Amino acid sequence: MKHRFAALFAIIILAAAVMAPPILRAGNKKANVPLEKLIASDTLLYASVPDVSALKNVLGKCALGRIWKDKAIRKALAPAFETVNVMIDQIDAALEKEGIALTIDELARSLGGKVALAVTEVDKNGNAFVVAQIDFLSNLKAVQGAIKTTLKNIEKEEKDSISVTESVKNGSPFFKLSSKKDGGVIYIGFVGPTCYLCNHETTFNNVISAAESGGRGSPLIADPDFTKVKAQVLPGGNPVFFFYCNLKKILPMVAAAESAGDPLGKGAAAIISMLKGVRAFGWGTTENIGLITDRFYLEKTRDKPAEKKKEGSEKVKTEAVKTFESAALAPPETIFYAVTTEKLTKVIDGTVDLLDKAIPKTRSIFDDTIADLKEQFGFDVVEDLIGSLEGESGIILSPPGARPIPDFVLFAEVKDEGKFNTHMKKMLSVLEKAMGDGGGGKEPFVEEVKLRDGSRMLSLPGLAMPGLFETGPSWCILGKFLVISSNPLLIKEIAMQTEEKSLGATPAYISTTIRFLPGAYVAVYVDVSSIVKMIYADVLPLLRGNLPAGFRLVLLPPPDVFAAYFINGTFSIAKCENGTLAQVTSNLLPVPALLSALAVIARPEEINMEIAANQSVAVYSIRDIMVGQEIYKNRNGEYAGAIRELAKKGLISPGLGAGASKGYALKLRVTSERKSYELFASPTEPGVTGDYYFYLGSADRIIRAEKSKEVGPDSPPYYDEE
């Protein structure tokens, strides 16, 4: 296979980058110069894993990482795990056959620190100049030897089209891989333990010179846009991934390509139009106590020169986290709740504009349709009917019952109830005439039911869809909200529901809202655990008896235990100074890990799975108690004096309220005035049920750990070592 050695080695490098052991820690003096200090301030694209060990730690903490290490799951799916090991052994054997004296495990242990890639420039011919950086912390000579052997093998097999030259600079090897056909080149070189790769000679030489001197003049890290974007998307926690896009330079290039008829520029008009006025885009992933946060930021062009501000002032402006009244409409078992405070007419108009840029004539078709409806109904559906709704609006999903899809409720705050009712009456009258007047023994077009609270619920039984929507759409105005649902029973349930019994009052929702961005105008809550539980319970029976011999699904954990690996997720959007910020939080697999296809088949390290599982559960138990304490304090003005008090209030599970986690004993110390507390978790049998002693204080709410009983506020933050 052409260039199979190069492709194989590249894949192994990427895979090992996310498997590397947690060697680096903050403050490591051996950490090398980040690529952002070695490239120019006008760099187009920049992506990095700031610390490979941090990414590896997150892989161990996230839900899918914990599932991967679950003892019962490994036994139940033993053939699949064995297949992974066989594949890795086969790759090791292939490497050895080619003379590469380095296994995947050895390469994984040698990697750590930073992995970064940048597109620094695109020349007039459309050629992108790309540079990459990979840190190695051990086995350096073996790695360099493996690269040399791989390149020589490529040259030997492709001698008519590929040539390789080698040189030495400051005791480190440098390689040049050249194509005899098209003149393309790849430069590979080392400065200390860091490997650099580039496809452009001048760019490569500049980066090497900067690396040797510790940096360059006017680097990317000093660019104001880069600095602002990075501060927005990496506000705190352990940085896992960072991406920066210089749109103020890229968009004009795309526009020029489109004007010139370049194939790469085709269809770019919609993208250029949608991003008009945007200077830069950023994406950052961080981790904090098992919680994975992805932030996305669009920086818009400033109307006037920005004033010089103190460091850190560019972060999202401080506002109280917004509470949404509509959460009181949602039943406590809600699995999905999304709300926005944007005016519905504005949302519709913006959506149509967006579609019009991607699909020509969408705007004209929409306007023509609204004009036709206005002629039929005698009013403008958007401006008059939907315009009477203003405030909070969104959707609520409840678990599915006998039907194949979840029950849903659409809701919108009513600004002018009289105007809304008048226009609805006109519209229904026209529709009834068009579809039949309900005479001759037929069911009525509009059915009205009076609810217990005095509200009137209206339904359209003629629009029922057997098997899906048995009764047709129903709607009702409850308080100041219009609610619409395919299930009238759900509307009745909401009408009888008190705020204290709603989703908005549940500990699960309250503890999640602190993850909404301050000043958010869009917020989404997802009960990931319940959704996973439903899917798992439905899929498991389908697999039984349909897998090859060796699979023992009976050993798999029950749905409740499996779902407990997952925590609720959120999504929110907020406007901030000169931009828009979006945030996603969960404990699912971090997106950057998907960049390496082999990451999920890494050979698990030889560790005590039982101890690792117990420690992971202990950390999550500490976090649950911490969240419970904060909710308790918000309600009572003081912290709970005992763990069992949190359980009595329904803020933690009864089992956790007994002060025990699997293999660990929990102890809570609260000050006499109940204004602060300390939480300790100790292994019931040190070295057997757990290696670490854990501590959390209310002052900073950071989980700390020691392999001794002396754990306390001065102990280092805990990192999973698995």
XYZ file of C-alpha atoms in Angstrom:
722
model
C 0.000 0.000 0.000
C 1.421 3.350 -1.035
C 3.030 5.240 1.836
C 1.606 2.756 4.310
C 4.522 3.237 6.682
C 4.048 7.006 6.858
C 0.318 6.671 7.373
C 0.748 3.975 10.002
C 3.346 5.939 11.931
C 1.231 9.114 11.811
C -1.811 7.266 13.158
C 0.246 5.695 15.937
C 1.628 9.115 16.939
C -1.895 10.588 17.151
C -3.274 7.595 19.025
C -0.423 7.491 21.496
C -0.798 11.212 22.138
C -4.077 10.608 23.940
C -2.848 7.449 25.689
C 0.257 8.987 27.212
C 0.687 8.687 30.990
C 0.145 11.709 33.231
C 3.805 12.741 33.438
C 3.450 16.498 33.136
C 1.914 18.637 35.825
C 1.468 22.395 36.106
C 4.770 24.094 36.750
C 6.950 21.358 35.205
C 10.204 23.135 34.361
C 10.865 20.724 31.493
C 7.752 21.834 29.634
C 8.722 23.065 26.150
C 7.868 26.263 24.279
C 4.249 26.141 23.024
C 3.759 26.471 19.284
C 1.727 29.665 19.752
C 4.971 31.409 20.765
C 6.809 30.191 17.656
C 4.430 31.247 14.860
C 3.358 34.633 13.521
C 0.513 36.692 14.965
C -1.427 36.494 11.668
C -1.584 32.666 11.714
C -4.818 31.420 10.140
C -5.652 28.310 12.192
C -4.265 26.929 15.435
C -5.256 23.756 17.322
C -3.605 22.218 20.346
C -3.846 19.713 23.150
C -2.024 21.864 25.764
C -1.209 18.860 27.952
C -1.586 15.331 26.625
C -1.647 13.997 30.185
C -4.641 16.230 30.991
C -6.527 14.782 28.023
C -5.641 11.288 29.142
C -6.906 12.087 32.653
C -10.205 13.303 31.217
C -10.560 10.119 29.198
C -10.357 8.230 32.465
C -12.853 10.474 34.246
C -15.484 10.801 31.540
C -18.499 8.506 31.409
C -17.285 6.426 28.468
C -13.816 6.126 29.984
C -15.263 4.825 33.238
C -17.481 2.401 31.338
C -14.408 1.182 29.412
C -12.785 0.256 32.740
C -15.898 -1.271 34.307
C -14.977 -4.751 35.530
C -18.369 -6.308 34.750
C -18.503 -4.819 31.252
C -14.998 -6.074 30.487
C -15.999 -9.603 31.509
C -19.276 -9.477 29.584
C -17.610 -8.221 26.396
C -14.333 -10.118 26.822
C -14.063 -11.174 23.126
C -14.222 -7.542 21.994
C -11.510 -6.465 24.424
C -9.364 -9.434 23.408
C -9.755 -8.435 19.759
C -8.384 -5.009 20.631
C -5.333 -6.545 22.283
C -4.754 -8.823 19.299
C -4.917 -5.832 16.936
C -2.323 -3.959 18.978
C -0.061 -7.024 19.079
C -0.365 -7.345 15.285
C 0.649 -3.688 14.832
C 3.621 -4.211 17.173
C 4.668 -7.255 15.153
C 4.369 -5.308 11.883
C 6.528 -2.516 13.285
C 9.156 -5.005 14.445
C 9.186 -6.681 11.023
C 9.936 -3.312 9.421
C 12.846 -2.762 11.786
C 11.078 -0.233 14.036
C 12.237 -0.968 17.578
C 9.306 0.718 19.311
C 5.971 -0.736 20.418
C 2.722 1.181 20.793
C 2.942 0.936 24.573
C 6.490 2.323 24.533
C 5.482 5.143 22.215
C 2.505 5.929 24.450
C 4.773 6.189 27.486
C 7.177 8.440 25.601
C 4.551 11.022 24.683
C 3.428 13.858 26.955
C 3.249 17.616 27.058
C 1.872 19.414 24.013
C 0.538 18.381 20.637
C -0.259 21.310 18.341
C -0.912 22.076 14.681
C -1.201 25.371 12.806
C -1.886 26.676 9.324
C 0.319 29.752 9.199
C -0.292 30.930 5.635
C -1.877 30.145 2.262
C 0.127 31.288 -0.760
C -1.278 32.745 -3.989
C -1.466 29.251 -5.483
C -3.682 28.016 -2.665
C -0.957 25.992 -0.911
C -1.375 25.906 2.856
C 1.747 26.041 5.035
C 1.223 23.649 7.945
C 3.412 23.130 11.003
C 2.963 20.580 13.815
C 4.562 20.149 17.233
C 4.780 16.940 19.308
C 6.496 16.672 22.705
C 8.308 13.496 23.768
C 9.308 12.924 27.388
C 11.156 9.599 27.159
C 12.471 7.012 24.675
C 13.630 9.939 22.536
C 16.413 8.035 20.778
C 14.065 5.133 20.052
C 11.447 7.530 18.642
C 14.019 9.250 16.427
C 15.281 5.870 15.269
C 11.736 4.762 14.459
C 11.156 7.892 12.361
C 14.423 7.347 10.499
C 13.614 3.685 9.788
C 10.092 4.548 8.632
C 11.346 7.228 6.220
C 14.032 4.942 4.822
C 11.440 2.219 4.244
C 9.262 4.704 2.367
C 12.228 5.806 0.249
C 13.150 2.206 -0.511
C 9.634 1.260 -1.613
C 8.969 4.496 -3.516
C 12.492 5.154 -4.856
C 11.157 6.510 -8.149
C 8.993 9.156 -6.515
C 10.311 9.780 -2.976
C 13.723 10.798 -1.648
C 14.833 11.234 1.969
C 17.792 13.262 3.209
C 19.115 13.346 6.764
C 21.214 15.896 8.636
C 22.190 16.690 12.214
C 21.873 20.062 13.937
C 22.928 20.682 17.525
C 23.049 16.936 18.035
C 19.439 16.375 16.899
C 18.340 14.644 13.673
C 16.588 16.481 10.842
C 14.877 14.855 7.854
C 13.569 16.066 4.525
C 11.029 13.936 2.638
C 10.752 15.101 -0.996
C 8.438 14.160 -3.843
C 10.247 13.814 -7.175
C 6.963 14.263 -9.059
C 5.340 17.417 -7.710
C 8.141 18.939 -5.611
C 6.248 18.608 -2.348
C 8.311 18.364 0.840
C 7.914 17.453 4.497
C 10.521 18.648 6.997
C 10.967 16.835 10.315
C 13.298 18.022 13.035
C 13.915 18.002 16.771
C 14.733 20.788 19.205
C 15.416 19.029 22.477
C 12.608 16.521 23.096
C 10.153 18.274 20.782
C 9.505 17.161 17.204
C 8.439 19.677 14.539
C 6.929 18.825 11.159
C 6.271 21.289 8.329
C 5.650 21.349 4.566
C 7.363 24.701 3.850
C 11.097 25.363 4.200
C 11.040 29.003 5.338
C 8.247 28.385 7.831
C 10.079 25.327 9.186
C 13.376 27.187 9.591
C 11.641 30.101 11.314
C 9.906 27.790 13.781
C 13.125 25.892 14.551
C 15.032 29.150 15.128
C 12.265 30.442 17.406
C 12.189 27.166 19.345
C 15.950 27.322 19.901
C 15.746 30.896 21.180
C 12.589 30.432 23.285
C 10.187 32.395 21.060
C 9.851 34.878 18.195
C 8.881 38.483 17.703
C 5.151 39.250 17.223
C 4.003 35.711 18.026
C 0.448 34.450 17.819
C 0.193 34.410 21.613
C 0.555 38.233 21.627
C -2.222 38.854 19.086
C -5.185 40.663 20.776
C -7.827 38.562 19.010
C -6.064 35.312 19.897
C -5.680 36.407 23.516
C -9.334 37.432 23.787
C -10.617 34.225 22.221
C -8.425 32.021 24.402
C -9.548 33.810 27.575
C -13.185 33.252 26.616
C -13.007 29.550 25.773
C -10.461 28.461 28.416
C -11.668 30.363 31.494
C -10.514 27.842 34.105
C -10.116 24.173 34.960
C -7.681 21.801 33.277
C -7.288 22.789 29.590
C -7.832 19.806 27.310
C -8.189 21.240 23.812
C -8.008 24.648 22.120
C -8.829 25.774 18.587
C -8.498 29.265 17.082
C -9.616 30.476 13.656
C -8.538 33.871 12.283
C -11.709 34.673 10.334
C -10.734 38.266 9.569
C -8.036 36.829 7.271
C -9.714 33.607 6.161
C -13.070 35.017 5.024
C -11.555 37.467 2.476
C -9.473 34.575 1.109
C -12.584 32.427 0.729
C -14.429 35.305 -0.934
C -11.549 35.794 -3.390
C -11.535 32.081 -4.208
C -15.252 32.181 -4.904
C -14.917 35.250 -7.136
C -12.120 33.565 -9.072
C -14.227 30.473 -9.643
C -11.917 28.308 -7.538
C -13.632 24.965 -6.689
C -12.698 25.473 -3.042
C -14.703 28.682 -3.022
C -17.911 27.213 -4.454
C -20.891 27.531 -2.146
C -18.920 29.803 0.172
C -21.259 32.779 -0.222
C -23.608 31.485 2.475
C -20.754 30.944 4.935
C -19.268 34.369 4.213
C -22.670 36.013 4.622
C -23.449 34.197 7.882
C -20.083 35.131 9.387
C -20.055 38.700 8.143
C -18.595 40.974 10.792
C -16.967 38.117 12.734
C -13.240 38.514 13.419
C -12.366 35.204 15.059
C -13.737 31.889 16.273
C -12.558 29.837 19.212
C -13.326 26.468 20.769
C -11.933 25.283 24.075
C -12.418 22.171 26.185
C -11.691 22.100 29.910
C -12.223 19.605 32.732
C -12.985 20.223 36.388
C -13.835 17.463 38.872
C -15.025 15.145 36.121
C -17.128 17.809 34.396
C -16.212 18.441 30.757
C -16.950 21.914 29.394
C -16.799 22.924 25.736
C -16.970 26.652 24.956
C -17.473 28.215 21.536
C -16.908 31.923 20.954
C -17.518 34.197 17.961
C -15.730 37.524 18.253
C -17.416 40.252 16.242
C -15.767 43.276 14.675
C -15.580 46.131 17.150
C -17.428 49.324 16.236
C -14.675 51.422 17.801
C -11.122 50.703 18.961
C -11.149 48.686 22.130
C -9.919 50.430 25.244
C -6.969 48.893 27.003
C -8.208 46.830 29.912
C -6.711 44.865 32.730
C -5.800 41.248 32.115
C -8.830 38.997 32.413
C -11.372 41.790 31.881
C -12.195 40.378 28.460
C -14.045 37.459 29.998
C -17.818 37.190 29.914
C -19.364 39.967 31.962
C -20.420 39.046 35.450
C -24.151 38.548 35.811
C -26.257 36.362 38.008
C -27.102 33.035 36.409
C -30.565 33.538 34.985
C -33.442 31.509 36.349
C -36.234 30.580 33.972
C -39.828 30.656 35.203
C -40.915 28.177 32.537
C -39.015 25.394 34.366
C -42.035 25.337 36.691
C -44.126 24.069 33.747
C -41.951 20.985 33.230
C -42.874 17.763 35.041
C -40.146 16.507 37.422
C -39.336 13.532 35.155
C -38.586 15.812 32.158
C -35.646 14.504 30.113
C -35.129 17.596 27.911
C -35.940 21.248 28.572
C -34.904 24.085 26.243
C -35.787 27.754 26.664
C -34.942 31.071 25.041
C -35.813 34.642 25.929
C -35.372 35.865 22.351
C -38.530 37.232 20.762
C -40.138 34.540 18.605
C -40.628 36.847 15.643
C -36.913 37.632 15.759
C -36.040 33.926 15.951
C -38.232 33.159 12.938
C -36.856 36.065 10.928
C -33.259 35.113 11.736
C -33.866 31.465 10.852
C -35.371 32.364 7.497
C -32.429 34.676 6.739
C -30.001 31.909 7.628
C -31.774 29.412 5.380
C -31.995 31.951 2.589
C -28.204 32.247 2.547
C -27.851 28.490 2.245
C -30.915 27.839 0.054
C -31.651 30.691 -2.386
C -35.233 32.029 -2.559
C -36.132 30.751 0.922
C -36.959 34.311 2.009
C -39.179 35.020 -1.005
C -41.053 31.718 -0.568
C -41.577 32.439 3.120
C -42.788 35.993 2.495
C -45.175 34.784 -0.229
C -46.583 32.128 2.122
C -47.154 34.648 4.919
C -48.831 36.995 2.417
C -51.162 34.182 1.272
C -52.074 33.338 4.864
C -52.745 36.993 5.598
C -55.194 37.071 2.702
C -56.992 33.992 4.061
C -56.986 34.834 7.780
C -57.163 38.608 7.620
C -54.047 39.153 9.738
C -50.279 38.606 9.624
C -49.555 35.237 11.293
C -46.032 36.225 12.297
C -46.451 39.856 13.342
C -49.966 39.627 14.813
C -50.372 36.078 16.175
C -46.822 35.082 17.039
C -46.047 38.723 17.823
C -48.460 38.494 20.753
C -46.036 36.008 22.348
C -42.958 37.498 23.986
C -40.734 36.361 26.833
C -39.685 32.783 27.519
C -40.443 30.102 24.938
C -39.187 26.608 24.295
C -39.865 22.871 24.449
C -40.227 20.193 27.123
C -39.820 16.447 26.501
C -41.061 13.792 28.901
C -40.161 10.073 28.736
C -42.162 8.152 26.106
C -45.018 6.011 27.318
C -46.683 3.449 25.082
C -45.967 5.595 22.016
C -42.598 5.400 20.202
C -41.729 9.070 20.730
C -41.482 11.204 23.883
C -44.361 13.420 24.930
C -43.588 17.046 24.133
C -44.849 20.445 25.196
C -44.192 23.657 23.325
C -44.550 26.761 25.453
C -44.416 30.516 24.958
C -45.033 33.452 27.249
C -48.153 35.398 26.250
C -47.676 39.150 26.112
C -51.165 40.058 24.890
C -53.709 37.305 25.650
C -56.639 39.190 24.146
C -54.829 39.722 20.857
C -53.708 36.092 20.777
C -57.209 34.712 21.403
C -58.770 37.017 18.797
C -56.401 35.927 16.048
C -56.560 32.246 17.010
C -60.364 32.389 16.798
C -60.165 33.902 13.301
C -57.648 31.328 12.134
C -59.606 28.360 13.510
C -62.795 29.627 11.900
C -61.126 29.749 8.475
C -59.545 26.314 8.940
C -62.841 24.786 10.055
C -64.575 26.014 6.904
C -61.739 24.718 4.764
C -61.705 21.263 6.409
C -65.393 20.787 7.123
C -67.813 22.291 9.649
C -68.112 19.237 11.866
C -71.785 18.693 10.995
C -73.551 15.501 9.917
C -72.559 13.544 12.988
C -68.887 14.242 12.588
C -66.761 15.105 15.610
C -66.336 18.847 16.252
C -63.394 20.581 14.596
C -62.399 22.237 17.890
C -62.986 20.416 21.143
C -62.982 22.339 24.428
C -62.324 20.930 27.904
C -62.412 22.913 31.116
C -59.526 22.056 33.453
C -59.577 21.975 37.247
C -57.872 25.330 37.585
C -60.540 26.941 35.376
C -58.359 27.062 32.246
C -59.794 26.075 28.872
C -57.944 23.422 26.887
C -58.683 23.327 23.152
C -57.934 20.359 20.868
C -58.154 19.540 17.168
C -59.217 15.849 17.128
C -59.431 15.874 13.347
C -55.641 16.131 13.140
C -54.995 12.986 15.195
C -52.426 10.481 13.878
C -53.128 6.936 15.192
C -50.065 5.392 16.788
C -48.367 8.751 17.255
C -50.766 11.557 18.193
C -53.967 9.878 19.312
C -55.951 13.064 19.984
C -54.448 15.738 17.734
C -52.744 18.904 19.000
C -54.056 20.542 22.178
C -53.287 23.921 23.729
C -54.119 25.964 26.774
C -53.021 29.172 28.480
C -51.745 28.347 31.965
C -50.908 31.458 33.932
C -48.911 33.575 31.506
C -47.770 30.684 29.317
C -49.315 29.169 26.225
C -48.670 25.407 26.232
C -49.156 23.178 23.200
C -48.860 19.396 23.231
C -49.705 16.261 21.296
C -50.858 14.724 24.587
C -53.760 16.500 26.369
C -53.113 14.402 29.484
C -49.733 16.060 29.806
C -51.334 19.512 29.675
C -53.762 18.444 32.400
C -50.850 17.198 34.499
C -49.038 20.515 34.122
C -52.203 22.450 35.016
C -52.506 20.553 38.315
C -48.771 20.647 39.040
C -47.421 22.985 41.730
C -44.108 24.794 41.328
C -42.661 22.781 44.244
C -43.353 19.542 42.338
C -41.955 20.713 38.994
C -38.617 20.160 37.276
C -37.554 23.623 38.418
C -37.603 22.487 42.064
C -35.715 19.211 41.627
C -32.149 18.960 42.969
C -31.035 17.529 39.620
C -32.163 20.646 37.748
C -31.103 23.177 40.397
C -27.595 21.734 40.626
C -27.333 21.875 36.842
C -28.440 25.499 36.373
C -25.210 26.776 37.924
C -23.590 25.601 34.681
C -25.647 27.970 32.533
C -23.664 30.949 31.301
C -24.346 34.205 33.188
C -26.945 36.208 31.264
C -27.813 33.245 29.022
C -30.627 33.901 26.545
C -30.696 30.248 25.435
C -30.496 27.387 27.930
C -30.912 23.632 27.565
C -31.089 20.949 30.263
C -30.665 17.271 29.314
C -31.222 14.364 31.698
C -28.504 12.272 30.052
C -28.668 9.551 32.694
C -32.391 8.870 32.125
C -32.003 8.923 28.340
C -29.081 6.490 28.492
C -31.053 4.267 30.856
C -33.997 4.095 28.436
C -31.812 3.342 25.421
C -29.735 0.777 27.325
C -32.849 -0.990 28.606
C -34.325 -1.120 25.082
C -31.161 -2.209 23.244
C -29.931 -4.850 25.685
C -32.756 -7.352 24.986
C -32.119 -6.994 21.237
C -28.489 -8.056 21.694
C -29.152 -11.115 23.823
C -28.704 -14.261 21.796
C -27.463 -12.332 18.763
C -23.763 -12.064 19.646
C -21.032 -14.673 19.008
C -19.956 -17.161 21.641
C -17.887 -15.725 24.453
C -20.087 -12.696 25.076
C -21.862 -12.982 28.447
C -24.387 -10.175 28.490
C -25.867 -11.517 31.689
C -22.811 -10.021 33.426
C -23.555 -6.518 32.185
C -24.664 -4.060 34.894
C -28.416 -3.325 35.118
C -29.723 -0.111 33.503
C -29.706 1.859 36.779
C -26.038 1.091 37.445
C -24.993 1.741 33.843
C -26.880 5.056 33.693
C -25.252 6.216 36.942
C -22.005 6.748 35.022
C -23.615 9.749 33.300
C -24.512 13.169 34.689
C -26.938 15.754 33.343
C -25.757 17.981 30.517
C -26.390 21.632 29.673
C -26.098 23.998 26.739
C -26.348 27.772 26.948
C -25.668 30.864 24.847
C -24.933 34.357 26.104
C -23.929 37.638 24.551
C -20.704 39.105 25.870
C -18.526 42.060 24.971
C -17.980 42.060 21.188
C -19.175 38.511 20.732
C -21.361 35.529 21.428
C -20.411 32.655 23.729
C -21.883 29.139 23.786
C -21.159 26.495 26.404
C -21.788 22.731 26.621
C -21.206 20.803 29.851
C -21.394 17.054 30.454
C -19.208 14.127 31.474
C -19.342 12.428 28.094
C -16.261 11.694 26.006
C -14.383 14.953 25.262
C -14.741 15.808 21.586
C -10.974 16.218 20.966
C -10.502 12.555 21.795
C -12.469 11.703 18.659
C -9.601 13.136 16.606
C -7.762 9.863 17.158
C -9.594 6.783 15.908
C -7.311 4.474 17.872
C -7.752 6.239 21.190
C -10.734 4.105 22.182
C -8.861 0.850 21.542
C -5.857 1.672 23.690
C -4.569 -1.301 25.663
C -5.660 -0.637 29.290
C -2.717 -0.188 31.630
C -2.068 -2.878 34.193
C -3.802 -1.367 37.211
C -6.103 -2.576 39.895
C -9.508 -2.040 38.277
C -11.355 -2.436 41.588
C -9.328 0.295 43.327
C -9.661 2.601 40.309
C -13.432 2.098 40.236
C -13.782 2.738 43.979
C -11.732 5.938 43.785
C -13.762 7.168 40.824
C -17.037 6.519 42.684
C -15.643 8.280 45.771
C -14.833 11.388 43.738
C -18.352 11.467 42.299
C -19.829 10.954 45.782
C -17.839 13.933 47.071
C -19.085 16.033 44.192
C -22.710 14.996 44.831
C -22.405 15.989 48.494
C -20.799 19.294 47.492
C -23.706 20.120 45.148
C -26.200 19.036 47.807
C -24.558 21.339 50.357
C -24.748 24.336 48.027
C -28.454 23.741 47.359
C -29.061 23.267 51.081
C -27.275 26.541 51.866
C -29.247 28.432 49.195
C -32.478 27.244 50.806
C -31.536 27.516 54.485
C -28.766 30.098 54.684
C -26.354 27.569 56.204
C -24.728 24.251 55.383
C -26.144 20.908 56.549
C -24.539 19.673 59.765
C -24.484 16.032 58.698
C -24.508 14.055 55.475
C -27.762 12.339 56.476
C -29.509 15.754 56.564
C -28.868 16.073 52.818
C -30.412 12.649 52.232
C -33.489 13.542 54.309
C -34.014 16.607 52.105
C -33.723 14.476 48.968
C -30.508 16.227 47.887
C -28.424 13.026 47.766
C -29.264 9.331 47.618
C -30.170 7.474 50.852
C -27.161 5.208 50.410
C -24.781 8.143 50.217
C -26.601 9.712 53.156
C -25.368 6.813 55.292
C -21.863 8.242 54.875
C -20.480 5.446 52.765
C -19.253 5.107 49.188
C -18.045 1.863 47.625
C -14.836 1.016 49.506
C -14.741 4.442 51.173
C -16.002 6.045 54.401
C -17.166 9.676 54.258
C -16.847 12.183 57.100
C -18.254 15.735 57.216
C -16.912 18.450 59.530
C -19.012 21.610 59.778
C -18.137 24.766 61.733
C -20.372 25.636 64.694
C -22.061 28.477 62.775
C -22.454 26.200 59.713
C -20.837 28.738 57.371
C -18.153 26.358 56.090
C -17.366 22.661 56.022
C -14.708 20.056 55.204
C -15.407 16.663 53.651
C -13.097 13.647 53.952
C -13.198 10.279 52.151
C -10.944 7.504 53.438
C -10.514 3.958 52.059
C -12.067 1.397 54.388
C -9.076 -0.863 53.695
C -6.092 1.192 52.490
C -4.370 -0.448 49.543
C -7.270 -2.876 49.085
C -10.369 -0.723 48.490
C -8.473 2.465 47.621
C -5.036 4.095 47.531
C -5.994 7.753 47.948
C -7.441 9.784 50.833
C -9.654 12.615 49.547
C -10.471 16.082 50.893
C -12.803 18.902 49.825
C -13.285 22.251 51.561
C -16.135 24.690 51.009
C -13.622 27.538 50.572
C -12.517 26.520 47.071
C -14.542 23.319 46.425
C -11.521 21.560 44.872
C -11.088 17.830 45.449
C -7.603 17.158 46.841
C -5.852 13.857 47.508
C -2.891 12.219 49.228
C -1.761 8.633 49.627
C -1.802 9.237 53.370
C -4.208 10.284 56.116
C -2.631 13.766 56.217
C -4.824 14.962 53.352
C -6.119 18.507 53.778
C -6.504 21.990 52.240
C -2.781 22.121 51.325
C -2.826 18.800 49.468
C -2.521 18.820 45.660
C -5.651 18.698 43.452
C -6.620 15.155 42.507
C -5.835 13.771 39.057
C -6.917 10.269 38.057
C -3.825 8.152 37.596
C -5.544 5.404 35.644
